[in-house]
Coordinates of C-alpha atoms and ligand atoms in Angstrom, one line a residue:
X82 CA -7.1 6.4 19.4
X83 CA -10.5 7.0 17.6
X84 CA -8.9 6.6 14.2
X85 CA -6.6 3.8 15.2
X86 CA -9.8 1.7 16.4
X87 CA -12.3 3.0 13.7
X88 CA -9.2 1.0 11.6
X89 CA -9.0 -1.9 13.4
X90 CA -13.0 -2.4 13.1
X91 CA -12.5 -1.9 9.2
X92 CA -10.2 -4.6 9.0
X93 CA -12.9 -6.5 10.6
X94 CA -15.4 -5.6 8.4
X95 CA -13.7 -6.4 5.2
X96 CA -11.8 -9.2 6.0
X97 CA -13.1 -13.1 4.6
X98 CA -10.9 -15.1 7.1
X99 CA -11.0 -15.0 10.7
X100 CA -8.0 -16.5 11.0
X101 CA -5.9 -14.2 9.3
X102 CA -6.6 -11.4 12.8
X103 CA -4.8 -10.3 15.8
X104 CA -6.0 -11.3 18.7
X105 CA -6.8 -7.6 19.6
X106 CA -8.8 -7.7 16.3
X107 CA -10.8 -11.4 17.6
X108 CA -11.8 -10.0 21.3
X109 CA -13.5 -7.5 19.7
X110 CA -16.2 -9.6 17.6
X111 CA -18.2 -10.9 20.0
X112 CA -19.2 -7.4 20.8
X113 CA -19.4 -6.3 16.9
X114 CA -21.6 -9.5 16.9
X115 CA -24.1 -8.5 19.6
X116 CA -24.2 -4.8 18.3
X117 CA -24.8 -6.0 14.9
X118 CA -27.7 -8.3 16.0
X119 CA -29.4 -5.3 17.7
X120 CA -28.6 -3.3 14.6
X121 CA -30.5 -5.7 12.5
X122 CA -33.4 -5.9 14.9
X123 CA -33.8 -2.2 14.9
X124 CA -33.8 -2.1 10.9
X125 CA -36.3 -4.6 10.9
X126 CA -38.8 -3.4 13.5
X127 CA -38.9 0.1 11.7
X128 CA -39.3 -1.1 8.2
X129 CA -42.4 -3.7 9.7
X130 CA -44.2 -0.1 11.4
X131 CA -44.0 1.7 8.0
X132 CA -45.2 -1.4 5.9
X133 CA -48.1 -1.8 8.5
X134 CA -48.8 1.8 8.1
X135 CA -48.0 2.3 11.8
X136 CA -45.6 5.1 10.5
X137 CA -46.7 7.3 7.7
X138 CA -44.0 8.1 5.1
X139 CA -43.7 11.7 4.4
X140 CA -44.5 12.7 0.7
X141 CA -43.1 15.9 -1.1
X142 CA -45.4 17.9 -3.4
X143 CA -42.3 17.1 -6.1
X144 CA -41.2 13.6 -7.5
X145 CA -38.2 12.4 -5.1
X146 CA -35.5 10.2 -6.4
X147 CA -33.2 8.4 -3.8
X148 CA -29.6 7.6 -4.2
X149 CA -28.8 5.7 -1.3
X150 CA -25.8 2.3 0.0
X151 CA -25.9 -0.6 1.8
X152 CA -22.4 -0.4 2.6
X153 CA -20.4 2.5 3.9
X154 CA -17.9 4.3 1.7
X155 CA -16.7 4.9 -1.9
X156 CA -20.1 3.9 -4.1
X157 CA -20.3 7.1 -5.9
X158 CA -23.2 8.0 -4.0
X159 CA -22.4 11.6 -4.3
X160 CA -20.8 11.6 -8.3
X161 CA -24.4 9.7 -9.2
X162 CA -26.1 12.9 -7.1
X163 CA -24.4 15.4 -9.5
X164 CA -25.1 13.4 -12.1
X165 CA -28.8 13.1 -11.5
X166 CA -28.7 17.2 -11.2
X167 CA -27.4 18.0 -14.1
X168 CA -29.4 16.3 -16.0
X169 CA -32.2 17.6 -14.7
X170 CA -30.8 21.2 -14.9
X171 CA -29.3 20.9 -18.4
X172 CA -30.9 17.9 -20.2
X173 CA -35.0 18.1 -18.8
X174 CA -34.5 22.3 -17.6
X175 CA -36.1 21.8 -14.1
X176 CA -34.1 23.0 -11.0
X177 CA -33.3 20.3 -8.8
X178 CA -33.1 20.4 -4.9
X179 CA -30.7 18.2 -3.4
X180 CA -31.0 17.3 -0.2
X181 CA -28.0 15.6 1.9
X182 CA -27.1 15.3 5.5
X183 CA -23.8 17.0 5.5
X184 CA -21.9 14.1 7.0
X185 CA -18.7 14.0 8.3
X186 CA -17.4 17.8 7.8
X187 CA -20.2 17.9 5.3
X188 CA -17.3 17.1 2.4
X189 CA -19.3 16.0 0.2
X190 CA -22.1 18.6 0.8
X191 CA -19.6 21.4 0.4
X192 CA -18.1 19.7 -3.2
X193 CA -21.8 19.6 -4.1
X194 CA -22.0 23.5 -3.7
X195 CA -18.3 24.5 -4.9
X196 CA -19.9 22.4 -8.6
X197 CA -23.3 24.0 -8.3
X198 CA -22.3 27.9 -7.6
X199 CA -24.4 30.0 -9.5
X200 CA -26.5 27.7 -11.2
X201 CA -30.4 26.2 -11.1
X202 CA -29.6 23.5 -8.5
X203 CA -30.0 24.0 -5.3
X204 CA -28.8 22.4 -1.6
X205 CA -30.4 21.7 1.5
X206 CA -28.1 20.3 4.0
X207 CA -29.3 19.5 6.9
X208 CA -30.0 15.4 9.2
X209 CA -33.7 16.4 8.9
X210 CA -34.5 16.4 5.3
X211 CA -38.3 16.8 5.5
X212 CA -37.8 19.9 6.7
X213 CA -34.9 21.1 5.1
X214 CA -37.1 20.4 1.6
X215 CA -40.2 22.0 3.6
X216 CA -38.1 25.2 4.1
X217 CA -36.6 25.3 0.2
X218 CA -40.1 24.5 -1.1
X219 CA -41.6 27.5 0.6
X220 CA -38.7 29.7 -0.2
X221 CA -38.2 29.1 -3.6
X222 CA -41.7 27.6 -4.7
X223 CA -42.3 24.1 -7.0
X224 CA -43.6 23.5 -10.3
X225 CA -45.4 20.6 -11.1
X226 CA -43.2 19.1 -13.5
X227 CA -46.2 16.4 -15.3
X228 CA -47.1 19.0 -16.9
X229 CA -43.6 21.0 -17.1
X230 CA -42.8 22.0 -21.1
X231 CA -39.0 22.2 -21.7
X232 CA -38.0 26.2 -21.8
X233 CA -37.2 26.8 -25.5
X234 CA -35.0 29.3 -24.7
X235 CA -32.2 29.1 -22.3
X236 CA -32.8 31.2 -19.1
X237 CA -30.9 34.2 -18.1
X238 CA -28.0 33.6 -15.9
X239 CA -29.5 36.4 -13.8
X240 CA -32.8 34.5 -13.0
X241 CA -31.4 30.7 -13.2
X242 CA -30.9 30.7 -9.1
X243 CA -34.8 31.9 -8.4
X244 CA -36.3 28.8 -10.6
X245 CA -38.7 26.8 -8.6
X246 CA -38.3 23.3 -7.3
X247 CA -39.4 20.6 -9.6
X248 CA -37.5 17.3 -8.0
X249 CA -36.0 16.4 -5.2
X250 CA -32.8 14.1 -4.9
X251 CA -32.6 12.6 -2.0
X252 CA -28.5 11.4 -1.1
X253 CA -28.4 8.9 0.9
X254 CA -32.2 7.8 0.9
X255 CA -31.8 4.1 1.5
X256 CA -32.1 4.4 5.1
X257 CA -34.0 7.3 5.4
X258 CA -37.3 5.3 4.7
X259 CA -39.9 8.0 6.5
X260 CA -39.8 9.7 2.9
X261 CA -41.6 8.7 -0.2
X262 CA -39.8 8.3 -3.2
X263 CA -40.7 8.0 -6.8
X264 CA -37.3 6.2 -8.1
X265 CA -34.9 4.5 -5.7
X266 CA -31.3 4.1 -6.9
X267 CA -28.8 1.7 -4.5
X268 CA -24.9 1.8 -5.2
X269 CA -22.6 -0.4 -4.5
X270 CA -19.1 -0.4 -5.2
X271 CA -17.6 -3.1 -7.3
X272 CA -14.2 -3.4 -5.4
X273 CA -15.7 -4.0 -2.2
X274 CA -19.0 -5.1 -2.6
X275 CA -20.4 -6.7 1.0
X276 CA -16.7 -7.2 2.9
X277 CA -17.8 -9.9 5.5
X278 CA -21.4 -9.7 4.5
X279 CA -22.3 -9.0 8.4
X280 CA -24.1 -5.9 9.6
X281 CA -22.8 -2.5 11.2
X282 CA -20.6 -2.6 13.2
X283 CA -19.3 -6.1 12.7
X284 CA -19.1 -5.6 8.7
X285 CA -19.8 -3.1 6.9
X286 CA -23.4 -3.7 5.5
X287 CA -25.9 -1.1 6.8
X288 CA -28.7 -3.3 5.8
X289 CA -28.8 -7.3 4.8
X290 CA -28.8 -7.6 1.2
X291 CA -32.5 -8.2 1.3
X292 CA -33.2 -4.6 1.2
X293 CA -32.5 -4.7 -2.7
X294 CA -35.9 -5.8 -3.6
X295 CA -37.2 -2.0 -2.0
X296 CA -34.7 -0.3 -4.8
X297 CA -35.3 0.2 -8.8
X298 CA -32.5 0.0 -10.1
X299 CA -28.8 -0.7 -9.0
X300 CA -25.7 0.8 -10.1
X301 CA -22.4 -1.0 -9.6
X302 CA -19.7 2.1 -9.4
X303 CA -15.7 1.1 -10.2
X304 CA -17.1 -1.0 -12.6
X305 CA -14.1 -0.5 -14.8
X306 CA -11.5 -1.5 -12.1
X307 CA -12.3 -5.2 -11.8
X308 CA -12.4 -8.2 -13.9
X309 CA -15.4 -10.0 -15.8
X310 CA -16.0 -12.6 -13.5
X311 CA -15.9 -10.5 -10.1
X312 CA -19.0 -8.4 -12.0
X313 CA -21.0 -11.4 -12.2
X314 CA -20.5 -12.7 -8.9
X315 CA -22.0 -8.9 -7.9
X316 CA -24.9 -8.9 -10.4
X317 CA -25.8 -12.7 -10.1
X318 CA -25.3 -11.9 -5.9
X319 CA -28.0 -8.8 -6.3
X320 CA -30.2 -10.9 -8.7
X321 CA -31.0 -13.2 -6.2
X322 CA -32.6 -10.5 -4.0
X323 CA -34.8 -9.1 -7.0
X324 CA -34.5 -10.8 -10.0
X325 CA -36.4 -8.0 -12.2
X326 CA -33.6 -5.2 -10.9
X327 CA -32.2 -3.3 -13.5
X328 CA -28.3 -3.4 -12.9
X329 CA -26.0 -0.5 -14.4
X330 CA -22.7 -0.2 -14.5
X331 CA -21.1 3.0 -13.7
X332 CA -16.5 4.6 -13.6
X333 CA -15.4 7.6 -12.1
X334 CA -14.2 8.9 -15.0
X335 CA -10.5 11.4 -14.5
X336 CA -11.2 14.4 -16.1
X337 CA -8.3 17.0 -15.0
X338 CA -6.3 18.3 -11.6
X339 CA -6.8 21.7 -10.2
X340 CA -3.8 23.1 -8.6
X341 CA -5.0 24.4 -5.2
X342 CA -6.1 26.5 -3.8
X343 CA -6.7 28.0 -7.8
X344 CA -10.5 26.2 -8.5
X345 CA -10.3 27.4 -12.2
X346 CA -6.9 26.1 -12.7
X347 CA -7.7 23.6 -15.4
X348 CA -4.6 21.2 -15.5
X349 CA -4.4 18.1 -18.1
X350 CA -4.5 14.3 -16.7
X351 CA -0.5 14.4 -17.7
X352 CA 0.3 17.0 -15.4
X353 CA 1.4 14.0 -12.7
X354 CA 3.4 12.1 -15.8
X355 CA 7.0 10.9 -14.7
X356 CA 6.3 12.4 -11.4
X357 CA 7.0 11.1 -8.3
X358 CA 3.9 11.4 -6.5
X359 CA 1.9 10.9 -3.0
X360 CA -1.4 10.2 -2.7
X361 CA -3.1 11.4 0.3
X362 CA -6.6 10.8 0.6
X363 CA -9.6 10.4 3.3
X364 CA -12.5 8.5 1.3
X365 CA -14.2 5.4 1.1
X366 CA -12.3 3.4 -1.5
X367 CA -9.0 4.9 -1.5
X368 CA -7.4 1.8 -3.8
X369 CA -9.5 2.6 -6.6
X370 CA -7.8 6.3 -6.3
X371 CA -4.4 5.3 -6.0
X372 CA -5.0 2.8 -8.8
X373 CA -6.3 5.6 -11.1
X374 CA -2.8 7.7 -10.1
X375 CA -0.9 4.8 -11.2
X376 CA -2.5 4.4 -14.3
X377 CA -1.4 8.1 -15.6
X378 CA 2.0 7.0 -16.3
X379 CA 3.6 8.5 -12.9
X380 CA 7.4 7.6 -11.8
X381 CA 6.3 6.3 -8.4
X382 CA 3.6 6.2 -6.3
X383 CA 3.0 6.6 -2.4
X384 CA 0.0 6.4 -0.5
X385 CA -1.1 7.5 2.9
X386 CA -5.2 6.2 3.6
X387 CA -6.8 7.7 6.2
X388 CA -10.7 6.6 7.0
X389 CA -14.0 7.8 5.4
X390 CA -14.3 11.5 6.3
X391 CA -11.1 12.4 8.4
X392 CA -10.1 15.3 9.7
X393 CA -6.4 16.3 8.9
X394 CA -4.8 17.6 11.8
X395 CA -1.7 19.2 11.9
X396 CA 0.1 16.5 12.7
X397 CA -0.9 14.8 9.8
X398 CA 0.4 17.3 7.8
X399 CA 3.8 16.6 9.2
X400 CA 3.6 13.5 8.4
X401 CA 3.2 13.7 5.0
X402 CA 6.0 16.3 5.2
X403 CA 8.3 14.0 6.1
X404 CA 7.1 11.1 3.9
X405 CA 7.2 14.2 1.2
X406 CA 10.7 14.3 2.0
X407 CA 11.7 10.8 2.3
X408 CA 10.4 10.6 -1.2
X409 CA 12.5 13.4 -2.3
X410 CA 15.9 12.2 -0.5
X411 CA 14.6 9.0 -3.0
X412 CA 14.5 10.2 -5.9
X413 CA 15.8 13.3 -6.3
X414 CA 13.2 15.6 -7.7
X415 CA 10.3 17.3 -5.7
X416 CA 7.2 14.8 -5.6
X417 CA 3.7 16.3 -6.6
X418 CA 0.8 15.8 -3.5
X419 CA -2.1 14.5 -5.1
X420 CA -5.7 14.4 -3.4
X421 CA -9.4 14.1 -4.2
X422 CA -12.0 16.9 -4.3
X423 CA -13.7 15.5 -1.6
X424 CA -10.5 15.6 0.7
X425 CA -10.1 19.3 -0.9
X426 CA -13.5 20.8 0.2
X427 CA -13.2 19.0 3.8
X428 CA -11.1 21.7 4.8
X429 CA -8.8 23.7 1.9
X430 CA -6.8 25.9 4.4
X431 CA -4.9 22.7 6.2
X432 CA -3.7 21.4 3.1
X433 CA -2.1 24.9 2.6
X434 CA 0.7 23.9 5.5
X435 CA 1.8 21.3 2.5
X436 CA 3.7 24.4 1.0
X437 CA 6.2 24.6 -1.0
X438 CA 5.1 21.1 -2.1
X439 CA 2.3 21.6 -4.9
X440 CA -1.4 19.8 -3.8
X441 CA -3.2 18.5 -7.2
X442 CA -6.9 18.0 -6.9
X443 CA -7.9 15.1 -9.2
X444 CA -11.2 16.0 -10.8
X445 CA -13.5 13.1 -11.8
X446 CA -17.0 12.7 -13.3
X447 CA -19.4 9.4 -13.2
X448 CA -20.2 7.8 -16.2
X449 CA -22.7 5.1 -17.1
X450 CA -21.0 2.2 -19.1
X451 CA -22.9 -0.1 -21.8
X452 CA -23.2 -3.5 -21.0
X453 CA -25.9 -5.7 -21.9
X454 CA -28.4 -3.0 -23.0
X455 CA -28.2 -0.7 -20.4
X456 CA -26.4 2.8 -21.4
X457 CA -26.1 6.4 -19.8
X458 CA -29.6 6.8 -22.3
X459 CA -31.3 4.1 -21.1
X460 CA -30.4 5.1 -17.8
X461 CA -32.0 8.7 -18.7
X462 CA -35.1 7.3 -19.6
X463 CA -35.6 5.4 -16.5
X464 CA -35.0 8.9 -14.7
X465 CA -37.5 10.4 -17.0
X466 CA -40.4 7.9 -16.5
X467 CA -39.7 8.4 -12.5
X468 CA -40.7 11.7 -13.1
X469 CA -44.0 11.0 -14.5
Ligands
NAG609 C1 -22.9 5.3 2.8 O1 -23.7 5.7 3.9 C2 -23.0 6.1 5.1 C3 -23.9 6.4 6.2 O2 -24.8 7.4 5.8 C4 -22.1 7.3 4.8 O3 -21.4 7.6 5.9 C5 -21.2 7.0 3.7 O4 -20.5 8.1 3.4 C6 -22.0 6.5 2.5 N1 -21.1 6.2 1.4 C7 -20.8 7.1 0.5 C8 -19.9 6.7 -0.5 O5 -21.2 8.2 0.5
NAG610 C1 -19.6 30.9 -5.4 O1 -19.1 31.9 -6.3 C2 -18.9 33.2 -5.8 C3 -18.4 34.1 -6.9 O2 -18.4 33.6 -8.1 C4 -17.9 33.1 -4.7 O3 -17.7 34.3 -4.1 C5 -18.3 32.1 -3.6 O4 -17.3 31.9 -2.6 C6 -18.6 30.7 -4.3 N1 -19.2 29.8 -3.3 C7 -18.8 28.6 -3.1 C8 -19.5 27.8 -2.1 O5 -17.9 28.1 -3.8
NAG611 C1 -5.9 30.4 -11.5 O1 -5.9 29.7 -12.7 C2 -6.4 30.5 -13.8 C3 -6.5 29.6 -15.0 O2 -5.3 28.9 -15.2 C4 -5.5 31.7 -14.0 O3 -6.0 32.4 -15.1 C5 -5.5 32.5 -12.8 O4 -4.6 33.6 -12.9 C6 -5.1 31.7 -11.6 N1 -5.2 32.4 -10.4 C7 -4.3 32.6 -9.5 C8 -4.6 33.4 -8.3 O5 -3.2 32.1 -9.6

């Protein structure tokens, strides 16, 4: 019930035509409406109390950078977050602390520490963030990183996971205003930009667009998966807001498939080539996955979407069973399951109940793409100067 309407509302959200709805769909939006008015009201009041200085932000002994969305789902919130880490850990040499809520079955927090395990950077999970990053300050300690000199030799494995805190990323910051942050980052997700440009819950805008002129710098994620024109309409749309923001562009870039529950298994991108294949997947933007599938040469492709964060259940599982073995009545051969890391970490032992049909993880990384001066270094240097 809860999924079927959390559906229904999505439709809602990201559709441009009114007319093209159920009439189930239509008697809902008059309440969407009213909610999204309050919504909006809310947002305002509390971002008027902090400007007044009614509310005091809260400020870290350590430069903060913010990652945050207006919309909900499939902006590379969390791909931009790891990037941001290792670059700090690898490129600058100061130990990051990231600090997310651990939404939903905390997916994304538990990908976070399956890539991080046994290195500098460290997670605090946790829907109070100033004092999750109170309690890792104290524990592990901070540097002061203005006057931080890059080690000039590498540091022992053995003592990487006791370095002190020198920044703090915050995922998810947009919203989370009672913090003070040094850089603020906003992503938005090129094949989906603004749906129906309303509010929560009517659309799927957590904010109105006006809330670009808080942020820095903005990165458009999937910006390899639409055309020219559609990335103007985005930048020219964002412009308006701030006309002096600095616009990226970023891809989720395919870098291999795991075959679980084996982590280390390092498979090649042409693992799913020829294959008939099933793409099962829980996320924000699950077109831009299937799309990416489709690109790597497969036979045929299947999808089953469910929404942002869902739990499989065991009856989910037998219904991909039995789409598994439509699909092999089909064709003939034994189609591959293919997921994403985020549906993996969720909850790894479910997907074992796929058996004997192989699960492959698709590993991606974010990259930043040139395009009109901007570049993964420019990028870097606007990190850097946030630090200072
Ligand atoms: C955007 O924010 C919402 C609310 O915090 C969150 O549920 C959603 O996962 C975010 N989007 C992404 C891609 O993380
Ligand atoms: C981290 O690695 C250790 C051993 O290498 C392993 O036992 C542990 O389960 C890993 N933790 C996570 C969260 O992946
Ligand atoms: C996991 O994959 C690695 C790399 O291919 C391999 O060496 C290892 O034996 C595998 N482990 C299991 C339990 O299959």
């Amino acid at each position: 019930m809860e999924e079927k309407l959390r559906k229904i509302v999505n439709q809602i959200a990201y559709t441009q035509k009114l007319s093209s709805l159920s009439p189930l769909h239509l008697s809902l939006i008059p309440l969407l409406f009213l909610s999204s008015s309050l919504y909006k009201f809310a947002q305002s009041f509390r971002h008027t109390l902090y400007h007044f200085g009614f509310l005091r932000k809260h400020r870290l002994p350590v430069p903060v950078i913010s990652v945050g969305n207006l919309t909900w789902g499939g902006n590379g919130k969390t791909p931009m977050v790891e990037f941001i880490a290792n670059w700090l850990a690898n490129d600058v040499g100061v130990s990051p602390l990231i600090l997310t809520r651990g939404y939903g079955g905390a997916d994304e927090a538990k990908m976070l520490q399956r890539h991080f395990n046994g290195t500098s950077v460290k997670i605090g999970v946790g829907a109070n963030r100033a004092a999750t990053a109170a309690s890792f300050l104290h524990r592990y300690g901070f540097v002061d990183i203005t006057h931080f000199e890059k080690p000039t030799k590498p540091i022992p494995k053995s003592q990487v996971v006791y370095d002190k805190i020198g920044v703090a990323i915050l995922d998810d910051g947009m919203q989370h205003i009672s913090m003070f942050r040094d850089l603020e980052i906003v992503m938005v997700n090129a094949l989906s930009p603004w749906g129906n440009h309303q509010l929560l819950p009517f659309g799927p805008l957590r904010e109105p667009l006006t809330s670009f002129s808080r942020a820095d710098a903005v990165v458009i994620h999937h910006a390899d998966m639409v055309q020219d024109h559609s990335l103007s309409d985005i930048e020219s749309r964002i412009l308006e807001t701030n006309r002096f923001l600095l616009i990226y562009l970023s891809a989720a870039t395919p870098s291999h498939f795991f075959r679980a529950p084996n982590i280390s298994s390092r498979l090649p991108l042409d693992t799913v080539f020829e294959k008939t294949v099933l793409c099962v997947s829980a996320i924000g933007s699950p077109s831009s996955f299937v799309q990416r599938i489709e690109k790597m040469g497969v036979l045929y492709v299947d999808s089953l979407d469910y929404s942002d964060h869902h739990q499989f259940q065991t009856k989910d599982i037998e219904t991909i069973k039995e789409r598994l073995q439509n699909l092999k009545n089909k064709f003939g051969s034994k189609p591959a399951i293919v997921v994403t890391e985020k549906d993996y970490d969720r909850d790894n032992e479910i997907l074992r109940g796929l058996d004997p049909f192989e699960v492959f993880v698709l590993c991606c990384k974010l990259q930043i793409l040139r395009h009109n001066g901007c570049s993964e270094d420019t990028f870097k240097m606007l990190l850097t100067r946030s630090l200072s």
